[in-house]
Amino acid sequence: MAEEHAGAWLSVAALAVLFTIAGFLWHDLPAQARPGRACPPGDWDRALAEASAAAVRGEPTLALRCAYRAYIEAEAAGAGAALVQVGDFLHSLGRQRYLKISVRSAYLRAAEHARQKREWPVMAAVATRLLALGDLEEAGALLAELCSQMASGAPGVPCDPIRLTAVPTLSGEE
């Protein structure tokens, strides 16, 4: 019984030491390196700005963490244009396979949200970016759908997918 009691106290003491060390380490971390502080939930725009700032500072792990936070928040908000921006940011970070998959995923989710909200400029922006990634099949399908939707609004108007990708899309960009 005494041995069990002593063992319990040793466990409590060891946990106290670990928590003290963790507290000191946490206190010494800069605010940008603390998880959750730099890119708090609920604000995809701020999370994306923090991701960009972290990338400039040379903190790729924090940049990715904040970019994925922005992805989750934009997805939850159903913001197709925001997902395009997140995809653009992830694309700018590198060519690793997992990043390419994330970029494509962000663009496809953006297209889905744009389709639901009938945001044709966002769909055109996604198609353009998918073309740049070399995803010709998905980009072609998006452009065909976009042409179909635009033609249904104005019968008899020819739809040129190439011209469609050259028109201003998000925030006046080409």
Coordinates of N, CA and C in Angstrom, one line a residue:
M1 N 0.8 -1.2 0.0 CA 0.0 0.0 0.0 C 0.9 1.3 0.0
A2 N 1.9 1.3 0.8 CA 2.8 2.4 0.9 C 3.5 2.6 -0.4
E3 N 3.9 1.5 -1.1 CA 4.5 1.5 -2.4 C 3.6 2.2 -3.4
E4 N 2.3 1.8 -3.4 CA 1.4 2.3 -4.4 C 1.2 3.8 -4.1
H5 N 1.1 4.2 -2.9 CA 1.0 5.6 -2.5 C 2.2 6.4 -3.0
A6 N 3.4 5.9 -2.8 CA 4.6 6.6 -3.2 C 4.7 6.6 -4.8
G7 N 4.2 5.6 -5.4 CA 4.2 5.6 -6.9 C 3.3 6.6 -7.4
A8 N 2.1 6.8 -6.8 CA 1.2 7.8 -7.2 C 1.7 9.2 -7.1
W9 N 2.4 9.4 -5.9 CA 3.0 10.8 -5.7 C 4.2 11.0 -6.7
L10 N 4.9 10.0 -7.1 CA 6.0 10.2 -8.1 C 5.3 10.5 -9.4
S11 N 4.2 9.9 -9.8 CA 3.6 10.2 -11.0 C 3.1 11.6 -11.1
V12 N 2.5 12.0 -10.0 CA 2.0 13.4 -9.9 C 3.2 14.4 -10.0
A13 N 4.3 14.1 -9.3 CA 5.5 15.0 -9.3 C 6.0 15.0 -10.8
A14 N 6.1 13.9 -11.4 CA 6.6 13.8 -12.8 C 5.7 14.7 -13.7
L15 N 4.4 14.5 -13.6 CA 3.5 15.4 -14.4 C 3.7 16.8 -14.1
A16 N 3.9 17.2 -12.9 CA 4.0 18.6 -12.5 C 5.3 19.1 -13.2
V17 N 6.4 18.4 -13.1 CA 7.6 18.8 -13.8 C 7.4 18.9 -15.3
L18 N 6.7 18.0 -15.9 CA 6.5 18.1 -17.4 C 5.7 19.3 -17.7
F19 N 4.6 19.6 -16.9 CA 3.8 20.8 -17.2 C 4.6 22.0 -17.0
T20 N 5.5 22.1 -16.0 CA 6.3 23.2 -15.7 C 7.2 23.5 -16.9
I21 N 7.9 22.4 -17.4 CA 8.8 22.6 -18.6 C 8.0 23.0 -19.8
A22 N 6.8 22.4 -20.0 CA 6.0 22.8 -21.1 C 5.6 24.2 -21.0
G23 N 5.3 24.7 -19.8 CA 4.9 26.1 -19.6 C 6.0 27.0 -20.0
F24 N 7.2 26.7 -19.5 CA 8.4 27.5 -19.9 C 8.6 27.5 -21.4
L25 N 8.6 26.4 -22.0 CA 8.8 26.3 -23.4 C 7.7 27.1 -24.2
W26 N 6.5 27.0 -23.7 CA 5.4 27.7 -24.4 C 5.6 29.2 -24.2
H27 N 6.0 29.6 -23.0 CA 6.2 31.1 -22.8 C 7.3 31.6 -23.7
D28 N 8.4 30.8 -23.9 CA 9.5 31.2 -24.7 C 9.2 31.2 -26.2
L29 N 8.2 30.6 -26.7 CA 7.8 30.6 -28.1 C 7.3 31.9 -28.5
P30 N 7.8 32.4 -29.7 CA 7.1 33.6 -30.2 C 5.7 33.4 -30.5
A31 N 4.9 34.5 -30.4 CA 3.4 34.3 -30.6 C 3.1 33.7 -32.0
Q32 N 3.9 34.0 -33.0 CA 3.6 33.4 -34.3 C 3.8 31.9 -34.4
A33 N 4.6 31.3 -33.5 CA 4.9 29.9 -33.5 C 3.9 29.1 -32.7
R34 N 3.1 29.8 -31.9 CA 2.1 29.1 -31.1 C 1.0 28.6 -31.9
P35 N 0.6 27.4 -31.8 CA -0.5 26.9 -32.6 C -1.8 27.6 -32.1
G36 N -2.6 28.0 -33.1 CA -3.9 28.6 -32.8 C -3.8 30.1 -32.5
R37 N -2.7 30.6 -32.2 CA -2.6 32.1 -31.9 C -2.5 32.9 -33.2
A38 N -1.7 32.4 -34.1 CA -1.4 33.2 -35.3 C -2.6 33.1 -36.3
C39 N -3.3 32.0 -36.3 CA -4.4 31.9 -37.2 C -5.6 31.3 -36.5
P40 N -6.3 32.1 -35.8 CA -7.4 31.7 -35.0 C -8.6 31.2 -35.8
P41 N -9.4 30.3 -35.3 CA -10.5 29.9 -36.1 C -11.6 30.9 -36.3
G42 N -12.3 30.8 -37.4 CA -13.4 31.7 -37.7 C -13.2 32.8 -38.6
D43 N -11.9 32.9 -39.1 CA -11.6 34.1 -40.0 C -10.6 33.6 -41.1
W44 N -11.2 33.2 -42.2 CA -10.3 32.6 -43.3 C -9.4 33.7 -43.8
D45 N -9.9 34.9 -43.9 CA -9.1 36.0 -44.5 C -7.8 36.3 -43.6
R46 N -8.0 36.3 -42.3 CA -6.9 36.6 -41.4 C -5.9 35.4 -41.4
A47 N -6.5 34.2 -41.4 CA -5.6 33.0 -41.5 C -4.8 33.0 -42.7
L48 N -5.4 33.4 -43.8 CA -4.6 33.4 -45.1 C -3.5 34.5 -45.0
A49 N -3.9 35.6 -44.4 CA -2.9 36.7 -44.3 C -1.7 36.3 -43.4
E50 N -2.0 35.5 -42.3 CA -1.0 35.0 -41.4 C -0.2 34.0 -42.1
A51 N -0.8 33.2 -43.0 CA 0.0 32.2 -43.7 C 1.0 32.8 -44.7
S52 N 0.5 33.9 -45.3 CA 1.4 34.6 -46.2 C 2.6 35.3 -45.5
A53 N 2.2 35.9 -44.3 CA 3.3 36.5 -43.5 C 4.3 35.4 -43.0
A54 N 3.8 34.3 -42.6 CA 4.7 33.2 -42.1 C 5.6 32.7 -43.3
A55 N 5.0 32.6 -44.5 CA 5.9 32.2 -45.6 C 7.0 33.2 -45.9
V56 N 6.7 34.5 -45.8 CA 7.7 35.5 -46.0 C 8.7 35.5 -44.9
R57 N 8.3 35.2 -43.7 CA 9.3 35.1 -42.6 C 10.1 33.8 -42.6
G58 N 9.8 32.9 -43.5 CA 10.5 31.6 -43.6 C 10.1 30.6 -42.7
E59 N 8.8 30.6 -42.3 CA 8.2 29.6 -41.4 C 7.2 28.8 -42.2
P60 N 7.7 27.8 -42.9 CA 6.8 27.0 -43.8 C 5.7 26.2 -43.0
T61 N 6.1 25.7 -41.9 CA 5.1 24.9 -41.1 C 3.9 25.7 -40.7
L62 N 4.2 26.9 -40.1 CA 3.2 27.8 -39.7 C 2.4 28.3 -40.9
A63 N 3.1 28.5 -42.0 CA 2.4 29.0 -43.3 C 1.4 27.9 -43.7
L64 N 1.8 26.6 -43.7 CA 0.9 25.5 -44.1 C -0.3 25.4 -43.1
R65 N 0.0 25.5 -41.8 CA -1.0 25.4 -40.8 C -2.1 26.4 -41.0
C66 N -1.6 27.7 -41.2 CA -2.6 28.8 -41.4 C -3.3 28.6 -42.7
A67 N -2.6 28.2 -43.7 CA -3.3 28.0 -45.0 C -4.4 26.9 -44.9
Y68 N -4.1 25.9 -44.2 CA -5.1 24.8 -44.0 C -6.3 25.3 -43.1
R69 N -6.0 26.2 -42.2 CA -7.0 26.8 -41.3 C -7.9 27.7 -42.2
A70 N -7.3 28.4 -43.1 CA -8.1 29.3 -44.1 C -8.9 28.4 -45.0
Y71 N -8.4 27.3 -45.4 CA -9.1 26.3 -46.2 C -10.4 25.9 -45.5
I72 N -10.2 25.4 -44.3 CA -11.3 24.9 -43.5 C -12.4 26.0 -43.2
E73 N -11.9 27.2 -42.9 CA -12.9 28.3 -42.6 C -13.6 28.7 -43.9
A74 N -12.9 28.8 -45.0 CA -13.5 29.2 -46.3 C -14.5 28.1 -46.7
E75 N -14.1 26.8 -46.5 CA -15.0 25.7 -46.9 C -16.3 25.8 -46.0
A76 N -16.1 26.1 -44.7 CA -17.3 26.1 -43.8 C -18.2 27.3 -44.2
A77 N -17.6 28.4 -44.7 CA -18.4 29.6 -45.1 C -19.0 29.5 -46.4
G78 N -18.5 28.4 -47.2 CA -19.0 28.3 -48.6 C -18.5 29.4 -49.5
A79 N -17.3 29.9 -49.2 CA -16.8 31.0 -50.0 C -15.9 30.4 -51.1
G80 N -16.5 30.3 -52.3 CA -15.7 29.8 -53.4 C -14.5 30.7 -53.8
A81 N -14.7 32.0 -53.8 CA -13.6 32.9 -54.2 C -12.5 32.8 -53.1
A82 N -12.8 32.6 -51.9 CA -11.8 32.4 -50.8 C -11.0 31.1 -51.0
L83 N -11.7 30.1 -51.4 CA -11.0 28.8 -51.7 C -10.1 28.9 -52.9
V84 N -10.4 29.7 -53.9 CA -9.5 29.9 -55.0 C -8.3 30.6 -54.5
Q85 N -8.4 31.6 -53.6 CA -7.3 32.3 -53.0 C -6.4 31.4 -52.2
V86 N -7.0 30.5 -51.4 CA -6.3 29.6 -50.6 C -5.5 28.6 -51.6
G87 N -6.2 28.1 -52.6 CA -5.5 27.3 -53.6 C -4.3 28.0 -54.2
D88 N -4.5 29.3 -54.6 CA -3.4 30.0 -55.2 C -2.2 30.1 -54.2
F89 N -2.5 30.3 -52.9 CA -1.5 30.4 -51.9 C -0.7 29.1 -51.8
L90 N -1.5 28.0 -51.7 CA -0.9 26.7 -51.5 C 0.0 26.4 -52.8
H91 N -0.5 26.8 -53.9 CA 0.2 26.6 -55.2 C 1.6 27.3 -55.1
S92 N 1.5 28.5 -54.5 CA 2.8 29.3 -54.5 C 3.8 28.8 -53.5
L93 N 3.4 27.9 -52.6 CA 4.3 27.3 -51.6 C 5.3 26.3 -52.2
G94 N 4.8 25.6 -53.2 CA 5.7 24.6 -53.8 C 5.0 23.5 -54.6
R95 N 5.8 22.6 -55.1 CA 5.3 21.6 -56.0 C 5.3 20.2 -55.4
Q96 N 5.4 20.1 -54.1 CA 5.3 18.8 -53.5 C 4.0 18.1 -53.8
R97 N 4.0 16.8 -53.8 CA 2.8 16.1 -54.2 C 1.6 16.4 -53.3
Y98 N 1.8 16.5 -52.0 CA 0.7 16.7 -51.1 C 0.1 18.1 -51.3
L99 N 1.0 19.1 -51.6 CA 0.5 20.4 -51.9 C -0.3 20.5 -53.2
K100 N 0.2 19.8 -54.2 CA -0.6 19.8 -55.5 C -2.0 19.2 -55.3
I101 N -2.1 18.2 -54.4 CA -3.4 17.6 -54.1 C -4.3 18.6 -53.4
S102 N -3.7 19.3 -52.4 CA -4.4 20.3 -51.7 C -4.9 21.4 -52.6
V103 N -4.0 21.9 -53.5 CA -4.4 22.9 -54.4 C -5.5 22.5 -55.2
R104 N -5.5 21.3 -55.8 CA -6.5 20.8 -56.7 C -7.8 20.7 -55.9
S105 N -7.7 20.2 -54.6 CA -8.9 20.1 -53.8 C -9.5 21.4 -53.5
A106 N -8.7 22.4 -53.2 CA -9.2 23.8 -52.9 C -10.0 24.3 -54.2
Y107 N -9.4 24.1 -55.3 CA -10.0 24.6 -56.5 C -11.3 23.9 -56.8
L108 N -11.3 22.6 -56.7 CA -12.6 21.8 -56.9 C -13.7 22.2 -55.9
R109 N -13.3 22.4 -54.7 CA -14.3 22.8 -53.7 C -14.8 24.2 -54.0
A110 N -13.9 25.1 -54.5 CA -14.3 26.4 -54.9 C -15.3 26.3 -56.1
A111 N -15.1 25.4 -57.0 CA -16.0 25.3 -58.2 C -17.3 24.8 -57.7
E112 N -17.3 23.9 -56.7 CA -18.6 23.3 -56.2 C -19.4 24.4 -55.5
H113 N -18.8 25.2 -54.7 CA -19.5 26.3 -54.1 C -20.0 27.4 -55.1
A114 N -19.1 27.6 -56.1 CA -19.5 28.6 -57.1 C -20.7 28.1 -57.9
R115 N -20.7 26.8 -58.2 CA -21.8 26.2 -58.9 C -23.1 26.3 -58.1
Q116 N -23.1 26.1 -56.8 CA -24.3 26.2 -56.0 C -24.8 27.6 -55.9
K117 N -23.9 28.6 -55.9 CA -24.3 30.0 -55.8 C -24.4 30.7 -57.1
R118 N -24.1 29.9 -58.2 CA -24.1 30.5 -59.5 C -23.2 31.7 -59.7
E119 N -22.0 31.5 -59.2 CA -20.9 32.5 -59.3 C -20.0 32.1 -60.5
W120 N -20.5 32.5 -61.7 CA -19.8 32.1 -62.9 C -18.3 32.6 -63.0
P121 N -18.0 33.9 -62.5 CA -16.6 34.3 -62.6 C -15.7 33.4 -61.7
V122 N -16.2 33.0 -60.6 CA -15.4 32.1 -59.8 C -15.1 30.8 -60.5
M123 N -16.1 30.2 -61.2 CA -16.0 29.0 -61.9 C -14.9 29.2 -63.1
A124 N -15.0 30.4 -63.7 CA -14.0 30.7 -64.8 C -12.6 30.7 -64.2
A125 N -12.5 31.3 -63.0 CA -11.2 31.4 -62.4 C -10.6 30.0 -62.0
V126 N -11.5 29.2 -61.5 CA -11.1 27.8 -61.2 C -10.7 27.1 -62.5
A127 N -11.4 27.2 -63.5 CA -11.1 26.5 -64.8 C -9.7 27.0 -65.3
T128 N -9.5 28.3 -65.2 CA -8.2 28.8 -65.6 C -7.0 28.2 -64.8
R129 N -7.2 28.1 -63.5 CA -6.2 27.6 -62.7 C -6.0 26.1 -62.9
L130 N -7.1 25.4 -63.1 CA -7.0 23.9 -63.4 C -6.2 23.7 -64.7
L131 N -6.5 24.6 -65.7 CA -5.7 24.5 -66.9 C -4.2 24.7 -66.7
A132 N -3.9 25.7 -65.8 CA -2.5 25.9 -65.5 C -1.9 24.7 -64.8
L133 N -2.7 24.0 -64.0 CA -2.1 22.8 -63.3 C -2.0 21.6 -64.2
G134 N -2.6 21.7 -65.4 CA -2.5 20.6 -66.3 C -3.7 19.6 -66.2
D135 N -4.7 20.0 -65.4 CA -5.9 19.2 -65.2 C -6.9 19.5 -66.3
L136 N -6.6 19.1 -67.5 CA -7.4 19.5 -68.7 C -8.8 18.9 -68.7
E137 N -8.9 17.7 -68.2 CA -10.2 17.0 -68.2 C -11.2 17.8 -67.3
E138 N -10.8 18.1 -66.1 CA -11.6 18.8 -65.1 C -11.9 20.3 -65.6
A139 N -10.8 20.9 -66.1 CA -11.0 22.3 -66.6 C -12.0 22.3 -67.8
G140 N -11.8 21.3 -68.7 CA -12.7 21.3 -69.8 C -14.2 21.1 -69.4
A141 N -14.4 20.2 -68.4 CA -15.7 20.0 -67.9 C -16.3 21.2 -67.3
L142 N -15.5 21.9 -66.6 CA -16.0 23.2 -65.9 C -16.3 24.2 -67.0
L143 N -15.5 24.4 -68.0 CA -15.7 25.3 -69.1 C -17.0 25.0 -69.9
A144 N -17.2 23.7 -70.1 CA -18.4 23.3 -70.8 C -19.6 23.6 -70.0
E145 N -19.5 23.3 -68.7 CA -20.7 23.6 -67.9 C -20.9 25.1 -67.8
L146 N -19.8 25.9 -67.7 CA -19.9 27.3 -67.7 C -20.6 27.9 -69.0
C147 N -20.1 27.4 -70.1 CA -20.7 27.8 -71.4 C -22.2 27.4 -71.5
S148 N -22.5 26.2 -71.0 CA -23.9 25.8 -71.0 C -24.8 26.8 -70.1
Q149 N -24.3 27.1 -68.9 CA -25.0 28.0 -68.0 C -25.1 29.4 -68.6
M150 N -24.1 29.9 -69.3 CA -24.1 31.2 -69.8 C -25.0 31.2 -71.1
A151 N -25.0 30.2 -71.8 CA -25.9 30.1 -73.0 C -27.4 30.0 -72.6
S152 N -27.6 29.4 -71.5 CA -29.0 29.2 -71.1 C -29.6 30.6 -70.6
G153 N -28.7 31.5 -70.2 CA -29.1 32.8 -69.8 C -29.4 33.7 -71.0
A154 N -28.7 33.5 -72.1 CA -28.8 34.3 -73.3 C -28.7 33.4 -74.5
P155 N -29.9 32.8 -74.9 CA -29.9 31.9 -76.0 C -29.4 32.5 -77.3
G156 N -28.6 31.7 -78.1 CA -28.1 32.1 -79.3 C -26.7 32.8 -79.2
V157 N -26.3 33.0 -78.0 CA -24.9 33.6 -77.9 C -23.9 32.5 -77.9
P158 N -22.9 32.6 -78.8 CA -21.9 31.5 -78.8 C -21.0 31.6 -77.6
C159 N -20.6 30.5 -77.1 CA -19.7 30.5 -76.0 C -18.3 29.9 -76.4
D160 N -17.3 30.8 -76.2 CA -16.0 30.4 -76.6 C -15.2 30.1 -75.3
P161 N -14.9 28.9 -74.9 CA -14.2 28.6 -73.7 C -12.8 29.3 -73.6
I162 N -12.1 29.5 -74.7 CA -10.8 30.2 -74.6 C -11.0 31.6 -74.2
R163 N -12.0 32.3 -74.8 CA -12.3 33.7 -74.5 C -12.8 33.8 -73.0
L164 N -13.5 32.8 -72.6 CA -14.1 32.8 -71.2 C -13.0 32.8 -70.2
T165 N -11.9 32.1 -70.4 CA -10.8 32.1 -69.4 C -10.0 33.4 -69.5
A166 N -10.1 34.2 -70.5 CA -9.4 35.4 -70.6 C -10.1 36.6 -70.0
V167 N -11.4 36.5 -69.7 CA -12.1 37.6 -69.2 C -11.8 37.8 -67.7
P168 N -12.0 39.1 -67.2 CA -11.7 39.3 -65.8 C -12.5 38.4 -65.0
T169 N -11.9 37.8 -63.9 CA -12.7 36.8 -63.1 C -12.8 37.3 -61.7
L170 N -11.9 37.0 -60.9 CA -11.9 37.4 -59.5 C -11.3 38.8 -59.3
S171 N -12.0 39.7 -58.7 CA -11.5 41.0 -58.4 C -10.8 41.7 -59.6
G172 N -11.3 41.5 -60.8 CA -10.8 42.2 -62.0 C -9.5 41.6 -62.5
E173 N -9.0 40.4 -62.0 CA -7.8 39.8 -62.5 C -8.0 39.1 -63.8
E174 N -7.0 38.9 -64.6 CA -7.1 38.2 -65.8 C -6.3 37.0 -65.8

